[in-house]
Tab-separated table of C-alpha atoms in Angstrom:
chain	number	residue	atom	x	y	z
A	1	MET	CA	55.838	-164.457	-24.177
A	2	LYS	CA	59.111	-165.889	-22.892
A	3	LEU	CA	60.867	-168.350	-25.158
A	4	SER	CA	63.252	-171.039	-24.075
A	5	GLY	CA	66.876	-170.965	-25.121
A	6	SER	CA	66.535	-173.803	-27.636
A	7	THR	CA	63.458	-172.152	-29.191
A	8	ARG	CA	65.314	-168.871	-29.655
A	9	ILE	CA	68.262	-170.644	-31.254
A	10	THR	CA	65.918	-172.556	-33.572
A	11	LEU	CA	64.100	-169.396	-34.660
A	12	ARG	CA	67.380	-167.581	-35.297
A	13	THR	CA	68.760	-170.508	-37.270
A	14	VAL	CA	65.621	-170.701	-39.452
A	15	ALA	CA	65.723	-166.903	-40.044
A	16	LEU	CA	69.426	-167.033	-40.950
A	17	LEU	CA	68.985	-169.959	-43.290
A	18	TYR	CA	66.049	-168.201	-44.982
A	19	LEU	CA	68.063	-164.990	-45.494
A	20	PHE	CA	71.100	-166.991	-46.601
A	21	GLY	CA	69.151	-168.795	-49.288
A	22	LEU	CA	67.137	-165.814	-50.377
A	23	LEU	CA	69.800	-163.103	-50.372
A	24	VAL	CA	73.344	-164.286	-49.735
A	25	VAL	CA	73.529	-167.138	-52.249
A	26	PRO	CA	72.196	-165.126	-55.229
A	27	ILE	CA	74.484	-162.185	-54.391
A	28	VAL	CA	77.513	-164.452	-54.073
A	29	ILE	CA	76.707	-166.092	-57.430
A	30	ILE	CA	76.367	-162.704	-59.145
A	31	LEU	CA	79.659	-161.470	-57.679
A	32	PHE	CA	81.425	-164.676	-58.645
A	33	ARG	CA	80.186	-164.556	-62.233
A	34	THR	CA	81.092	-160.850	-62.398
A	35	PHE	CA	84.663	-161.104	-61.204
A	36	GLU	CA	85.607	-164.613	-62.401
A	37	ASN	CA	87.424	-163.061	-65.381
A	38	GLY	CA	89.104	-160.392	-63.275
A	39	ILE	CA	88.260	-156.863	-62.295
A	40	GLY	CA	89.578	-155.531	-65.594
A	41	ALA	CA	86.894	-157.346	-67.558
A	42	PHE	CA	84.278	-155.963	-65.157
A	43	ILE	CA	85.526	-152.430	-65.635
A	44	ASP	CA	85.527	-152.856	-69.401
A	45	SER	CA	81.930	-154.126	-69.297
A	46	ILE	CA	80.595	-151.219	-67.247
A	47	SER	CA	82.536	-148.562	-69.174
A	48	THR	CA	80.983	-149.226	-72.538
A	49	PRO	CA	79.036	-146.298	-74.115
A	50	ALA	CA	75.764	-148.136	-73.451
A	51	ALA	CA	76.578	-148.741	-69.793
A	52	ILE	CA	77.739	-145.194	-69.208
A	53	SER	CA	74.627	-143.808	-70.918
A	54	ALA	CA	72.414	-146.112	-68.820
A	55	LEU	CA	74.086	-144.965	-65.606
A	56	ASN	CA	73.775	-141.304	-66.605
A	57	LEU	CA	70.107	-141.748	-67.489
A	58	SER	CA	69.367	-143.502	-64.192
A	59	LEU	CA	71.076	-140.721	-62.250
A	60	LEU	CA	69.256	-138.070	-64.303
A	61	ILE	CA	65.887	-139.644	-63.494
A	62	VAL	CA	66.824	-139.670	-59.828
A	63	ALA	CA	67.912	-136.008	-59.993
A	64	ILE	CA	64.471	-135.097	-61.415
A	65	VAL	CA	62.298	-137.381	-59.318
A	66	VAL	CA	63.769	-136.626	-55.902
A	67	PRO	CA	63.183	-132.810	-55.821
A	68	VAL	CA	59.668	-133.232	-57.170
A	69	ASN	CA	58.861	-135.862	-54.581
A	70	VAL	CA	60.361	-133.770	-51.800
A	71	VAL	CA	58.127	-130.787	-52.631
A	72	PHE	CA	55.039	-132.899	-53.233
A	73	GLY	CA	55.726	-135.070	-50.163
A	74	ILE	CA	56.127	-132.165	-47.749
A	75	VAL	CA	53.071	-130.330	-49.072
A	76	THR	CA	50.920	-133.466	-49.019
A	77	ALA	CA	52.099	-134.506	-45.523
A	78	LEU	CA	51.377	-131.025	-44.153
A	79	ALA	CA	47.926	-131.059	-45.750
A	80	LEU	CA	47.080	-134.495	-44.332
A	81	VAL	CA	48.381	-133.784	-40.825
A	82	ARG	CA	47.570	-130.121	-40.317
A	83	GLY	CA	44.499	-129.819	-42.558
A	84	ARG	CA	40.939	-130.992	-42.248
A	85	PHE	CA	39.198	-130.967	-45.599
A	86	PRO	CA	36.664	-133.006	-47.581
A	87	GLY	CA	38.267	-135.922	-49.427
A	88	ARG	CA	41.132	-136.292	-46.990
A	89	GLY	CA	40.618	-140.041	-46.822
A	90	LEU	CA	40.683	-140.182	-50.653
A	91	VAL	CA	44.048	-138.396	-50.686
A	92	GLN	CA	45.380	-140.911	-48.149
A	93	ALA	CA	44.282	-143.740	-50.416
A	94	VAL	CA	45.823	-142.147	-53.497
A	95	VAL	CA	49.146	-141.775	-51.698
A	96	ASP	CA	49.158	-145.480	-50.881
A	97	LEU	CA	48.004	-146.510	-54.360
A	98	PRO	CA	51.525	-147.237	-55.717
A	99	PHE	CA	51.940	-149.858	-52.971
A	100	ALA	CA	48.911	-151.745	-54.295
A	101	VAL	CA	49.118	-151.307	-58.037
A	102	SER	CA	51.515	-153.356	-60.127
A	103	PRO	CA	54.162	-151.263	-61.904
A	104	ILE	CA	53.219	-152.984	-65.147
A	105	VAL	CA	49.682	-151.620	-64.744
A	106	VAL	CA	51.162	-148.172	-64.139
A	107	GLY	CA	53.107	-148.404	-67.404
A	108	VAL	CA	50.051	-149.519	-69.365
A	109	SER	CA	47.970	-146.700	-67.864
A	110	LEU	CA	50.585	-144.125	-68.900
A	111	ILE	CA	50.543	-145.491	-72.466
A	112	LEU	CA	46.747	-145.150	-72.546
A	113	LEU	CA	47.051	-141.570	-71.298
A	114	TRP	CA	50.139	-140.261	-73.075
A	115	GLY	CA	50.483	-142.616	-76.053
A	116	ALA	CA	49.814	-141.639	-79.648
A	117	ASN	CA	46.152	-142.615	-79.364
A	118	GLY	CA	45.784	-141.672	-75.705
A	119	TRP	CA	43.917	-138.804	-74.047
A	120	PHE	CA	46.939	-136.546	-74.223
A	121	GLY	CA	48.514	-138.131	-77.271
A	122	GLY	CA	48.076	-134.894	-79.233
A	123	LEU	CA	51.122	-133.507	-77.476
A	124	GLU	CA	53.307	-135.648	-79.694
A	125	SER	CA	52.156	-133.704	-82.750
A	126	LEU	CA	53.474	-130.577	-80.985
A	127	GLY	CA	56.864	-132.135	-80.595
A	128	PHE	CA	56.531	-133.175	-76.926
A	129	LYS	CA	57.122	-136.913	-76.758
A	130	VAL	CA	56.230	-138.568	-73.443
A	131	ILE	CA	55.986	-142.299	-74.080
A	132	PHE	CA	59.233	-143.980	-75.174
A	133	GLY	CA	61.143	-140.964	-73.953
A	134	LEU	CA	62.539	-139.405	-70.799
A	135	PRO	CA	59.279	-137.686	-69.709
A	136	GLY	CA	57.395	-140.975	-69.635
A	137	MET	CA	60.143	-142.678	-67.628
A	138	VAL	CA	60.174	-139.814	-65.150
A	139	ILE	CA	56.383	-139.880	-64.739
A	140	ALA	CA	56.418	-143.640	-64.211
A	141	THR	CA	59.176	-143.354	-61.586
A	142	LEU	CA	57.371	-140.467	-59.896
A	143	PHE	CA	54.273	-142.590	-59.506
A	144	VAL	CA	55.966	-145.611	-57.967
A	145	THR	CA	58.019	-143.459	-55.541
A	146	LEU	CA	55.160	-141.127	-54.609
A	147	PRO	CA	54.446	-142.477	-51.078
A	148	PHE	CA	57.950	-142.555	-49.567
A	149	VAL	CA	58.501	-138.943	-48.546
A	150	VAL	CA	54.860	-138.514	-47.508
A	151	ARG	CA	54.840	-141.608	-45.287
A	152	GLU	CA	58.165	-140.736	-43.637
A	153	VAL	CA	57.322	-137.081	-42.958
A	154	GLU	CA	53.736	-137.624	-41.824
A	155	PRO	CA	54.414	-139.456	-38.518
A	156	VAL	CA	57.117	-136.888	-37.626
A	157	LEU	CA	54.598	-134.063	-38.042
A	158	HIS	CA	52.210	-135.963	-35.773
A	159	GLU	CA	54.977	-136.385	-33.207
A	160	ILE	CA	56.132	-132.770	-33.068
A	161	GLY	CA	52.596	-131.338	-32.857
A	162	GLU	CA	51.679	-127.731	-33.580
A	163	GLU	CA	52.793	-125.986	-30.407
A	164	GLN	CA	56.067	-124.605	-31.725
A	165	GLU	CA	54.486	-123.469	-35.000
A	166	GLN	CA	51.655	-121.703	-33.112
A	167	ALA	CA	54.203	-120.022	-30.814
A	168	ALA	CA	56.152	-118.766	-33.826
A	169	ALA	CA	52.976	-117.396	-35.403
A	170	THR	CA	52.095	-115.687	-32.107
A	171	LEU	CA	55.493	-113.975	-32.139
A	172	GLY	CA	54.792	-112.573	-35.617
A	173	ALA	CA	56.533	-115.107	-37.854
A	174	SER	CA	55.086	-115.565	-41.318
A	175	ARG	CA	54.045	-118.981	-42.572
A	176	TRP	CA	57.168	-119.272	-44.679
A	177	GLN	CA	59.407	-118.304	-41.741
A	178	THR	CA	57.603	-120.779	-39.518
A	179	PHE	CA	58.045	-123.558	-42.039
A	180	TRP	CA	61.709	-122.741	-42.769
A	181	LEU	CA	62.835	-122.207	-39.163
A	182	ILE	CA	60.545	-124.503	-37.189
A	183	THR	CA	58.869	-127.206	-39.280
A	184	LEU	CA	61.657	-128.126	-41.726
A	185	PRO	CA	64.373	-128.639	-39.073
A	186	ALA	CA	61.934	-130.766	-37.071
A	187	ILE	CA	61.149	-133.085	-39.999
A	188	ARG	CA	64.644	-133.212	-41.471
A	189	TRP	CA	65.390	-136.812	-40.496
A	190	GLY	CA	62.085	-138.134	-41.718
A	191	LEU	CA	62.525	-136.173	-44.942
A	192	THR	CA	66.078	-137.437	-45.434
A	193	TYR	CA	64.983	-141.032	-44.824
A	194	GLY	CA	62.185	-140.612	-47.378
A	195	VAL	CA	64.653	-139.195	-49.884
A	196	VAL	CA	66.998	-142.160	-49.488
A	197	LEU	CA	64.099	-144.599	-50.023
A	198	THR	CA	63.056	-142.620	-53.099
A	199	VAL	CA	66.559	-142.798	-54.556
A	200	ALA	CA	66.739	-146.535	-53.963
A	201	ARG	CA	63.402	-147.247	-55.607
A	202	SER	CA	64.111	-144.917	-58.533
A	203	LEU	CA	67.376	-146.656	-59.314
A	204	GLY	CA	65.854	-150.108	-59.147
A	205	GLU	CA	62.500	-149.556	-60.836
A	206	PHE	CA	61.925	-151.850	-63.833
A	207	GLY	CA	58.278	-152.782	-64.412
A	208	ALA	CA	56.789	-149.331	-64.997
A	209	VAL	CA	59.852	-147.959	-66.774
A	210	ILE	CA	60.196	-150.794	-69.341
A	211	MET	CA	56.599	-150.192	-70.457
A	212	VAL	CA	57.217	-146.548	-71.338
A	213	SER	CA	60.776	-146.806	-72.594
A	214	SER	CA	61.995	-147.658	-76.074
A	215	GLY	CA	64.878	-149.519	-74.475
A	216	PHE	CA	67.335	-148.301	-77.115
A	217	PRO	CA	70.909	-148.172	-75.789
A	218	GLY	CA	72.109	-144.631	-75.327
A	219	VAL	CA	68.578	-143.245	-75.747
A	220	SER	CA	66.188	-144.486	-73.104
A	221	GLN	CA	67.876	-147.372	-71.358
A	222	THR	CA	68.409	-147.285	-67.588
A	223	LEU	CA	70.672	-149.617	-65.653
A	224	THR	CA	67.846	-152.023	-64.939
A	225	LEU	CA	66.874	-152.075	-68.590
A	226	LEU	CA	70.516	-152.598	-69.514
A	227	VAL	CA	70.656	-155.698	-67.353
A	228	HIS	CA	67.489	-157.031	-68.983
A	229	SER	CA	68.686	-156.227	-72.509
A	230	ARG	CA	72.078	-157.849	-72.073
A	231	TYR	CA	70.671	-160.972	-70.477
A	232	ILE	CA	67.549	-161.528	-72.584
A	233	ASP	CA	68.219	-159.845	-75.933
A	234	ASP	CA	72.001	-160.021	-76.346
A	235	HIS	CA	72.533	-163.232	-74.364
A	236	ASN	CA	75.512	-161.439	-72.825
A	237	THR	CA	75.426	-163.102	-69.415
A	238	PHE	CA	78.679	-161.578	-68.189
A	239	GLY	CA	77.637	-158.106	-69.249
A	240	ALA	CA	74.301	-158.553	-67.474
A	241	TYR	CA	76.050	-159.660	-64.277
A	242	SER	CA	78.454	-156.727	-64.506
A	243	ALA	CA	75.626	-154.205	-64.903
A	244	ALA	CA	73.749	-155.890	-62.066
A	245	THR	CA	76.813	-155.620	-59.821
A	246	LEU	CA	77.150	-151.928	-60.664
A	247	LEU	CA	73.469	-151.379	-59.783
A	248	MET	CA	73.926	-153.458	-56.617
A	249	GLY	CA	76.905	-151.371	-55.594
A	250	ILE	CA	74.910	-148.125	-55.908
A	251	ALA	CA	72.053	-149.714	-53.986
A	252	LEU	CA	74.468	-150.831	-51.262
A	253	ILE	CA	75.796	-147.312	-50.889
A	254	THR	CA	72.243	-146.042	-50.613
A	255	LEU	CA	71.439	-148.719	-48.020
A	256	LEU	CA	74.520	-147.862	-45.965
A	257	LEU	CA	73.578	-144.178	-46.079
A	258	MET	CA	70.030	-145.019	-44.975
A	259	THR	CA	71.387	-147.097	-42.046
A	260	LEU	CA	73.731	-144.292	-40.918
A	261	LEU	CA	70.941	-141.750	-41.140
A	262	ASP	CA	68.620	-143.994	-39.171
A	263	ARG	CA	71.170	-144.419	-36.421
A	264	LYS	CA	71.840	-140.691	-36.275
A	265	ARG	CA	68.114	-140.019	-36.152
A	266	SER	CA	67.723	-142.415	-33.247
A	267	THR	CA	70.444	-140.638	-31.244
A	268	THR	CA	69.215	-137.145	-32.001
């Protein structure tokens, strides 16, 4: 369908106004409130023990979640693309489940499973605390980030086919050699893109994490929970804006990295 010049301009104007009102204005307000007292006040706000602990915990969760999702994502994608087995459709549905289920529901489900009165609550008596501790926060983040690596690697596996892998097997390569030398290099861009998406979602997750976290500063408080705590509990608006700006800066770096990788993948 060919659009007239005036129609194209109108559509672009509407789209730009929508993005401006939805994204640009809130970001500008946050940045203004953050730096209205100077960059020194911002640095002081994000260098408190609570803020440093929240940043370290967020990065620790990312460091745990990403490797687990990489291994699970590759294995699952290979099984779905290369395998034919009963229940394959069910696995596909389970992978997409985090897209459909509210993170709050995920948090409640984890409490019912791992809480003191849950199915696996007996582990607390053995000294292994899941809910209101790091393990519960990691499990919640793993669930909400589960699909990203799988859904980025899966179409790449469809695209490359099985010819090169079959040729390597014919020449005597083992399955591990075939995967390491043929499959992994072929899926590297899809895998990298999935990792970047996983990092971004892990850093910004709030709904599932707040349900399984005690929220105590320095104990189990991520950056997103720090923003919530400062704004709602402490009524520290400036501190909340500062923490949000720090989180936004990390997200921006992740977004830029994702964009660069996407461009490089397109030219490769």
